[in-house]
Amino acid sequence: MSPRPDLAAESRDSHLTLRRVERQHAILDRLLDAAEPLTAPRLAAELGVSQRTVVRDLRRLRESGVPLTVSTGPHGGVRMSRRGSLPAIQFDRAEVGALIAALVALGPTATDSAASAMRKLTGAIGS
């Protein structure tokens, strides 16, 4: 019995969405660690994707409210706006559940930061 075409398309779409989530997480990790702005060509080369893909990902991140600053010129690029220290954030159980679900979709051990976040979130609701 062969798979239904509509299910195959849905499956491919889910796979592409997961790849995009992984890539956007990798972009955020790089931007948070960078001492200087990063260019789209550099991010594209590091991630093994096209520059257009990186530009689309950056646009999606900005549209989602991620504080990215873009500067032009010879020393331009993208950087993550950041504070000196992070404020304490309180989440209710439903919000923690939403974050855990997002990490499960990404892969709770896909990166060191994902694994650390998962430990903290599951520890918070397990107490």
Tab-separated table of C-alpha atoms in Angstrom:
chain	number	residue	atom	x	y	z
A	1	MET	CA	0.000	0.000	0.000
A	2	SER	CA	1.570	3.285	-1.047
A	3	PRO	CA	1.360	6.437	1.109
A	4	ARG	CA	-1.344	8.926	0.266
A	5	PRO	CA	0.090	11.961	-1.601
A	6	ASP	CA	-1.510	14.424	0.837
A	7	LEU	CA	0.121	12.685	3.806
A	8	ALA	CA	3.488	12.605	2.085
A	9	ALA	CA	3.268	16.352	1.426
A	10	GLU	CA	2.273	16.979	5.035
A	11	SER	CA	5.186	14.880	6.235
A	12	ARG	CA	7.643	16.775	4.027
A	13	ASP	CA	6.241	20.068	5.239
A	14	SER	CA	6.693	19.021	8.877
A	15	HIS	CA	10.270	17.997	8.139
A	16	LEU	CA	10.979	21.364	6.494
A	17	THR	CA	9.435	23.185	9.452
A	18	LEU	CA	11.640	21.272	11.862
A	19	ARG	CA	14.736	22.084	9.780
A	20	ARG	CA	13.755	25.774	9.833
A	21	VAL	CA	13.306	25.698	13.629
A	22	GLU	CA	16.714	24.054	14.049
A	23	ARG	CA	18.326	26.590	11.724
A	24	GLN	CA	16.702	29.567	13.442
A	25	HIS	CA	17.879	28.262	16.802
A	26	ALA	CA	21.407	27.938	15.393
A	27	ILE	CA	21.214	31.517	14.077
A	28	LEU	CA	20.115	32.805	17.490
A	29	ASP	CA	22.923	30.870	19.221
A	30	ARG	CA	25.502	32.395	16.872
A	31	LEU	CA	24.109	35.904	17.268
A	32	LEU	CA	24.069	35.633	21.056
A	33	ASP	CA	27.697	34.460	21.102
A	34	ALA	CA	29.009	36.966	18.528
A	35	ALA	CA	31.036	39.952	19.668
A	36	GLU	CA	30.406	41.726	16.348
A	37	PRO	CA	27.566	41.790	13.813
A	38	LEU	CA	27.319	38.709	11.594
A	39	THR	CA	26.553	38.968	7.906
A	40	ALA	CA	23.977	36.868	6.061
A	41	PRO	CA	26.684	35.382	3.791
A	42	ARG	CA	28.733	34.315	6.822
A	43	LEU	CA	25.698	32.779	8.558
A	44	ALA	CA	24.745	31.026	5.311
A	45	ALA	CA	28.234	29.548	4.936
A	46	GLU	CA	28.322	28.376	8.568
A	47	LEU	CA	24.882	26.772	8.299
A	48	GLY	CA	25.333	25.332	4.813
A	49	VAL	CA	22.297	27.097	3.336
A	50	SER	CA	21.731	29.908	0.861
A	51	GLN	CA	21.966	33.554	1.799
A	52	ARG	CA	18.311	33.922	0.797
A	53	THR	CA	17.345	31.247	3.344
A	54	VAL	CA	19.193	33.120	6.102
A	55	VAL	CA	17.548	36.408	5.113
A	56	ARG	CA	14.106	34.730	5.268
A	57	ASP	CA	14.925	33.232	8.675
A	58	LEU	CA	16.106	36.585	10.010
A	59	ARG	CA	12.911	38.223	8.725
A	60	ARG	CA	10.771	35.570	10.457
A	61	LEU	CA	12.689	36.032	13.687
A	62	ARG	CA	12.253	39.821	13.586
A	63	GLU	CA	8.553	39.486	12.741
A	64	SER	CA	8.211	37.190	15.761
A	65	GLY	CA	9.584	39.914	18.032
A	66	VAL	CA	13.207	38.808	18.355
A	67	PRO	CA	15.230	42.003	18.967
A	68	LEU	CA	17.572	41.959	15.977
A	69	THR	CA	19.429	45.042	14.794
A	70	VAL	CA	20.604	45.263	11.186
A	71	SER	CA	23.320	47.694	10.169
A	72	THR	CA	24.705	48.356	6.705
A	73	GLY	CA	28.176	49.265	5.527
A	74	PRO	CA	31.583	47.617	5.639
A	75	HIS	CA	31.224	46.627	9.315
A	76	GLY	CA	27.507	45.934	9.104
A	77	GLY	CA	25.510	42.823	9.720
A	78	VAL	CA	22.965	41.498	12.131
A	79	ARG	CA	23.242	41.466	15.861
A	80	MET	CA	20.976	40.572	18.717
A	81	SER	CA	20.012	43.494	20.878
A	82	ARG	CA	20.800	42.586	24.457
A	83	ARG	CA	20.804	43.880	27.975
A	84	GLY	CA	23.705	43.609	30.355
A	85	SER	CA	21.812	41.089	32.466
A	86	LEU	CA	18.631	39.134	31.976
A	87	PRO	CA	15.628	39.915	34.153
A	88	ALA	CA	13.946	37.115	36.094
A	89	ILE	CA	11.005	35.708	34.152
A	90	GLN	CA	8.088	33.896	35.717
A	91	PHE	CA	6.065	31.415	33.692
A	92	ASP	CA	2.872	29.632	34.642
A	93	ARG	CA	2.595	25.857	34.111
A	94	ALA	CA	0.897	26.231	30.719
A	95	GLU	CA	3.690	28.532	29.477
A	96	VAL	CA	6.329	26.084	30.717
A	97	GLY	CA	4.457	23.324	28.898
A	98	ALA	CA	4.505	25.358	25.675
A	99	LEU	CA	8.254	25.900	25.979
A	100	ILE	CA	8.873	22.209	26.679
A	101	ALA	CA	6.792	21.248	23.631
A	102	ALA	CA	8.842	23.638	21.490
A	103	LEU	CA	12.081	22.134	22.801
A	104	VAL	CA	10.811	18.613	22.143
A	105	ALA	CA	10.089	19.649	18.539
A	106	LEU	CA	13.586	21.111	18.223
A	107	GLY	CA	15.193	18.189	19.967
A	108	PRO	CA	15.763	18.661	23.681
A	109	THR	CA	19.448	17.847	23.316
A	110	ALA	CA	20.036	19.388	19.867
A	111	THR	CA	22.318	22.005	21.409
A	112	ASP	CA	23.840	22.660	24.821
A	113	SER	CA	21.443	25.573	25.341
A	114	ALA	CA	18.410	23.427	24.419
A	115	ALA	CA	19.501	20.693	26.844
A	116	SER	CA	20.106	23.224	29.612
A	117	ALA	CA	16.735	24.893	29.029
A	118	MET	CA	14.965	21.520	29.048
A	119	ARG	CA	16.589	20.532	32.360
A	120	LYS	CA	15.547	23.830	33.940
A	121	LEU	CA	11.989	23.694	32.612
A	122	THR	CA	11.334	20.086	33.537
A	123	GLY	CA	12.959	20.685	36.928
A	124	ALA	CA	10.660	23.647	37.543
A	125	ILE	CA	7.483	21.670	36.959
A	126	GLY	CA	8.780	18.505	38.607
A	127	SER	CA	9.286	20.254	41.945
